[in-house]
XYZ file of N, CA, C and O in Angstrom:
432
model
N 0.718 -1.285 0.024
C -0.333 -0.250 0.072
C 0.795 1.332 -0.354
O 1.811 1.457 0.694
N 0.776 2.280 -0.895
C 1.474 3.352 -0.616
C 0.631 4.518 -0.371
O -0.859 4.342 -0.539
N 1.017 5.670 0.082
C 0.387 6.599 0.749
C 0.041 7.855 -0.221
O 1.182 7.950 -0.577
N -0.615 8.098 -0.746
C -0.996 9.057 -1.932
C -0.476 10.622 -1.071
O -0.340 10.544 -0.011
N 0.167 11.465 -1.868
C 0.704 12.701 -1.985
C -0.359 13.617 -0.989
O 0.087 14.182 -0.243
N -1.541 13.653 -1.691
C -2.505 14.433 -0.972
C -2.974 13.907 0.066
O -2.906 12.784 0.660
N -4.129 14.666 1.198
C -4.288 14.577 2.366
C -4.948 13.766 2.578
O -5.272 12.399 3.828
N -6.223 13.488 1.173
C -7.202 12.308 1.587
C -7.187 11.750 -0.108
O -7.366 12.295 -0.430
N -7.976 10.514 -0.224
C -8.168 10.010 -1.377
C -9.750 10.154 -1.252
O -10.744 10.560 -0.722
N -10.273 10.216 -2.651
C -11.671 10.376 -2.866
C -12.724 9.432 -2.037
O -13.641 9.767 -1.361
N -12.045 7.716 -1.686
C -12.804 7.151 -0.289
C -12.751 7.790 0.884
O -13.841 7.803 1.224
N -11.650 8.270 1.401
C -11.328 8.924 2.661
C -12.673 9.962 2.804
O -13.300 10.186 3.591
N -12.602 10.901 1.522
C -13.444 12.191 1.200
C -15.073 11.486 1.710
O -15.955 12.249 2.424
N -15.207 10.157 0.751
C -16.756 9.933 1.318
C -17.265 9.448 2.118
O -18.210 9.742 3.311
N -16.073 9.063 3.108
C -16.291 8.505 4.633
C -16.397 9.418 5.809
O -17.167 9.769 6.321
N -15.620 10.562 5.447
C -15.706 11.706 6.105
C -16.977 12.902 5.840
O -17.282 12.896 6.914
N -17.099 12.632 4.862
C -18.222 13.267 4.521
C -19.759 12.434 4.707
O -21.083 13.246 4.211
N -20.009 11.206 5.259
C -20.721 10.545 5.302
C -21.645 9.718 4.013
O -23.010 10.468 3.827
N -21.001 10.368 2.761
C -21.788 10.138 1.473
C -21.713 8.933 1.221
O -20.754 7.823 0.238
N -22.707 7.990 1.420
C -22.554 6.605 1.326
C -23.054 6.062 -0.152
O -22.573 5.224 -0.767
N -23.990 7.223 -1.013
C -24.002 6.923 -2.638
C -22.441 6.838 -3.140
O -22.361 5.901 -4.147
N -21.328 7.943 -2.752
C -20.452 7.996 -3.285
C -19.448 6.986 -2.843
O -18.723 6.494 -3.906
N -19.681 6.493 -1.741
C -18.890 5.417 -1.474
C -19.083 4.150 -2.079
O -18.317 3.371 -2.615
N -20.413 3.738 -2.433
C -20.985 2.507 -2.800
C -19.963 2.906 -4.352
O -19.661 2.053 -4.753
N -20.400 3.995 -4.806
C -19.425 4.218 -6.354
C -18.438 3.754 -6.794
O -17.380 3.061 -7.314
N -17.141 4.139 -5.363
C -15.565 4.679 -5.632
C -15.477 2.953 -5.296
O -14.791 2.603 -5.692
N -16.169 1.902 -4.472
C -16.240 0.672 -4.001
C -16.331 -0.021 -5.003
O -15.913 -0.988 -5.692
N -17.282 0.390 -5.866
C -17.928 -0.986 -6.991
C -16.615 -0.345 -8.498
O -16.504 -1.201 -8.903
N -16.503 0.611 -8.155
C -15.260 1.289 -8.964
C -13.575 0.359 -8.953
O -12.606 0.648 -9.770
N -13.648 -0.152 -7.631
C -12.706 -0.653 -7.583
C -11.588 -0.115 -6.697
O -10.316 -0.618 -6.422
N -12.113 0.886 -5.768
C -11.132 1.457 -5.291
C -10.585 0.841 -3.890
O -11.457 -0.163 -3.518
N -9.213 0.885 -3.451
C -8.751 0.441 -2.603
C -9.524 0.499 -1.410
O -9.276 1.780 -0.558
N -9.692 -0.202 -0.382
C -10.472 0.400 1.250
C -9.518 0.218 1.615
O -9.725 0.603 3.081
N -8.163 -0.264 1.539
C -7.304 -0.244 2.735
C -6.126 0.657 2.791
O -5.483 0.718 2.964
N -6.541 1.366 1.314
C -5.457 2.806 0.729
C -5.298 3.728 1.946
O -6.028 3.747 2.649
N -4.323 4.091 2.468
C -3.724 4.793 3.548
C -3.934 6.563 2.396
O -3.897 6.698 1.670
N -4.277 7.136 4.007
C -4.307 8.523 3.404
C -2.785 9.547 4.113
O -1.738 8.779 4.287
N -2.734 10.500 3.847
C -1.197 11.185 3.970
C -1.102 10.956 5.710
O 0.417 11.075 5.938
N -2.294 10.972 6.353
C -1.856 10.496 7.640
C -1.414 8.973 8.164
O -1.510 8.897 9.342
N -1.426 8.235 7.229
C -1.530 6.548 7.206
C -2.638 5.971 7.615
O -2.417 4.616 8.364
N -3.330 6.927 7.598
C -4.746 5.946 7.929
C -5.844 5.388 6.673
O -5.830 6.185 5.657
N -6.528 4.158 6.713
C -7.152 4.095 5.763
C -8.636 4.277 6.158
O -9.036 4.841 7.589
N -9.822 4.506 5.044
C -10.743 4.933 5.200
C -11.884 4.393 6.616
O -12.737 5.498 7.436
N -11.839 3.378 7.088
C -12.430 3.104 8.161
C -11.794 3.964 9.621
O -12.734 3.891 10.217
N -11.004 3.996 9.537
C -10.472 5.104 10.651
C -11.271 6.278 10.980
O -11.659 6.838 11.676
N -12.317 6.927 9.615
C -12.965 8.094 9.296
C -14.347 7.590 9.554
O -15.647 8.479 9.467
N -14.474 6.565 10.374
C -16.218 5.925 10.153
C -17.012 6.630 11.361
O -18.256 6.543 11.002
N -16.247 7.182 12.466
C -17.072 7.428 13.579
C -17.180 9.388 13.305
O -15.981 10.016 12.762
N -18.442 9.426 13.650
C -18.657 11.073 13.399
C -18.034 11.538 14.978
O -18.563 10.982 16.087
N -17.673 12.653 14.965
C -17.211 13.710 15.853
C -18.319 14.050 16.490
O -19.293 14.817 16.283
N -18.840 13.650 17.998
C -19.752 14.381 18.615
C -19.682 13.827 20.271
O -18.782 13.271 20.530
N -20.514 14.487 20.906
C -20.447 14.254 22.032
C -21.493 12.771 22.574
O -22.501 12.870 21.996
N -20.654 11.719 23.308
C -21.498 10.661 23.728
C -20.925 10.015 22.364
O -20.298 10.175 21.396
N -21.623 8.360 22.566
C -21.597 7.608 21.224
C -22.350 6.877 20.726
O -23.585 6.234 21.594
N -22.959 7.042 19.461
C -24.088 6.136 19.215
C -23.334 5.956 17.813
O -23.335 6.670 16.659
N -24.075 4.470 17.678
C -23.644 4.123 16.461
C -25.052 3.813 15.320
O -25.903 3.592 15.367
N -24.850 5.109 14.173
C -25.332 5.572 13.743
C -25.577 4.105 12.436
O -24.899 3.832 12.084
N -27.159 4.343 11.790
C -27.160 3.603 10.907
C -26.368 3.837 9.958
O -26.012 2.766 9.184
N -26.207 4.957 9.331
C -24.942 4.994 8.147
C -23.549 4.639 8.650
O -22.804 4.232 7.945
N -23.192 4.707 9.719
C -22.017 4.163 10.519
C -21.767 2.679 10.270
O -20.803 2.256 9.540
N -22.892 1.922 10.204
C -23.289 0.623 10.060
C -23.091 0.298 8.952
O -22.355 -0.088 8.249
N -23.427 0.828 7.895
C -23.638 0.793 6.502
C -21.991 0.912 5.895
O -21.686 0.285 5.309
N -21.434 2.168 6.371
C -20.290 2.172 5.731
C -19.314 1.179 6.233
O -18.413 1.168 5.402
N -19.390 0.830 7.246
C -18.443 -0.055 7.717
C -18.560 -1.391 6.821
O -17.790 -2.329 6.751
N -20.011 -1.902 6.846
C -20.599 -2.915 6.189
C -19.855 -3.044 4.936
O -19.094 -3.738 4.079
N -19.937 -1.790 3.841
C -19.508 -1.388 2.880
C -18.166 -2.051 2.500
O -17.710 -2.501 2.059
N -17.466 -1.478 3.715
C -15.793 -1.316 3.195
C -15.463 -2.329 3.532
O -14.722 -3.167 3.103
N -15.848 -3.181 4.700
C -15.634 -4.737 5.232
C -16.127 -5.871 3.867
O -15.019 -6.465 3.811
N -17.094 -5.479 3.145
C -17.595 -6.521 2.020
C -16.483 -6.055 1.008
O -16.464 -7.081 0.091
N -16.010 -4.695 0.845
C -14.939 -4.460 -0.108
C -13.669 -4.866 0.230
O -12.686 -4.756 -0.507
N -13.344 -5.499 1.189
C -12.034 -5.824 1.605
C -11.556 -5.064 2.954
O -10.309 -5.381 3.040
N -12.031 -4.371 3.130
C -11.760 -3.174 4.285
C -10.915 -4.369 5.291
O -12.035 -5.125 6.109
N -9.357 -3.923 5.754
C -9.059 -4.816 7.112
C -8.553 -4.189 8.540
O -8.001 -3.201 8.196
N -9.634 -4.513 9.341
C -9.155 -3.348 10.600
C -8.234 -3.569 11.199
O -7.778 -2.582 11.877
N -6.906 -4.719 10.848
C -5.644 -4.768 11.016
C -4.819 -3.776 10.585
O -3.523 -3.690 10.983
N -5.494 -3.362 9.180
C -4.382 -2.096 8.351
C -4.234 -1.383 9.636
O -5.455 -0.304 9.892
N -2.991 -0.584 9.878
C -2.577 0.624 10.250
C -3.079 0.383 11.651
O -3.565 1.299 12.816
N -4.011 -0.971 12.420
C -4.496 -1.044 13.899
C -5.548 -0.194 13.790
O -6.080 0.214 15.113
N -6.396 -0.187 12.729
C -7.543 0.880 12.667
C -8.457 0.216 13.630
O -9.347 1.247 14.217
N -8.842 -0.746 13.544
C -9.828 -1.647 14.155
C -9.694 -1.488 15.805
O -10.608 -0.544 15.972
N -8.932 -1.705 15.914
C -8.661 -1.085 17.864
C -8.479 0.451 18.089
O -9.145 0.752 19.291
N -7.829 1.163 17.100
C -8.440 2.689 16.939
C -9.683 3.069 17.283
O -10.071 3.758 18.071
N -10.197 2.485 16.470
C -11.921 2.797 16.163
C -12.630 2.578 17.596
O -13.642 3.061 18.146
N -12.391 1.087 18.065
C -13.237 0.679 18.849
C -12.877 1.388 20.445
O -13.537 2.145 21.031
N -11.568 1.863 20.543
C -10.556 2.628 21.774
C -11.923 4.054 21.781
O -12.283 4.478 22.638
N -11.765 4.674 20.459
C -12.133 5.829 20.549
C -13.799 5.601 20.834
O -14.630 6.500 21.400
N -14.319 4.681 20.392
C -16.234 4.652 20.515
C -16.074 4.436 22.207
O -16.879 5.278 22.567
N -15.671 3.725 22.748
C -15.484 3.436 24.367
C -15.085 4.860 25.190
O -15.603 5.272 26.237
N -14.442 5.619 24.828
C -13.846 6.491 25.306
C -14.800 7.803 25.422
O -14.775 8.792 25.515
N -15.963 7.644 24.224
C -17.077 8.458 24.049
C -18.222 8.211 24.816
O -19.248 9.091 24.635
N -17.944 6.804 25.194
C -19.300 6.238 25.796
C -19.707 6.725 27.045
O -18.672 7.229 28.078
N -20.879 7.250 27.248
C -21.794 7.818 28.694
C -22.424 6.969 29.344
O -22.985 7.643 30.180
N -23.201 6.026 28.759
C -24.199 5.690 29.116
C -24.255 3.983 28.825
O -23.486 3.481 27.964
N -25.129 3.337 29.024
C -25.443 2.158 28.877
C -25.993 1.639 27.592
O -25.418 0.530 26.682
N -26.645 2.366 26.701
C -27.080 2.234 25.530
C -25.600 2.690 24.626
O -25.663 1.778 23.710
N -24.732 3.485 24.647
C -24.260 3.926 23.778
C -23.090 2.266 23.970
O -22.161 2.459 23.195
N -22.817 1.828 25.396
C -22.153 0.455 25.763
C -22.444 -0.347 24.666
O -21.478 -0.981 24.230
N -23.681 -0.351 24.393
C -24.238 -1.875 23.712
C -23.799 -1.224 22.461
O -23.740 -1.687 21.263
N -24.030 -0.139 21.755
C -23.079 0.264 20.271
C -21.816 0.126 20.530
O -21.672 -0.798 19.235
N -20.898 0.262 21.256
C -19.715 0.076 21.031
C -19.574 -1.400 21.104
O -18.699 -1.715 20.182
N -20.187 -2.175 21.975
C -20.087 -3.211 21.504
C -20.478 -4.178 20.207
O -19.838 -5.343 19.446
N -21.563 -3.405 20.005
C -22.118 -4.035 18.102
C -20.619 -3.392 17.548
O -20.410 -4.142 16.416
N -20.257 -2.407 17.706
C -18.766 -1.818 16.600
C -17.903 -3.018 17.105
O -17.386 -3.216 15.787
N -17.453 -3.627 17.608
C -16.489 -4.225 18.208
C -17.142 -5.595 16.862
O -15.988 -5.982 16.395
N -18.002 -5.841 17.213
C -18.383 -7.485 16.457
C -18.516 -6.675 14.544
O -18.037 -7.477 14.118
N -18.619 -6.025 14.217
C -18.516 -5.270 12.759
C -17.364 -5.167 12.225
O -17.182 -5.434 11.441
N -16.258 -4.849 13.293
C -15.048 -4.485 13.396
C -13.889 -5.874 13.274
O -13.262 -6.246 13.359
N -15.032 -6.850 14.135
C -14.231 -8.201 14.230
C -14.040 -8.962 12.744
O -13.960 -8.958 11.859
């Protein structure tokens, strides 16, 4: 895997913007779901939205499923463990803990 010269690939941008339509298009066109951006991160790193607390939104679930079906590997750049840690750090209640546990399953 090579790190592109720019800060993010179109796949990274689609995930960051939470653009499921564009993500589907890019994956169908054969984009590498494990390609690293200039920060050394694969697209899976950006599936969580920045917010207070943690909620595994439907769009987040779908992005993870799409990336995983296309071959995204949570072990690339240790991204799975990083995302799970971030989720647990955001947990403020029992329902959020259940969502964080579901996230672990999706990234297993």
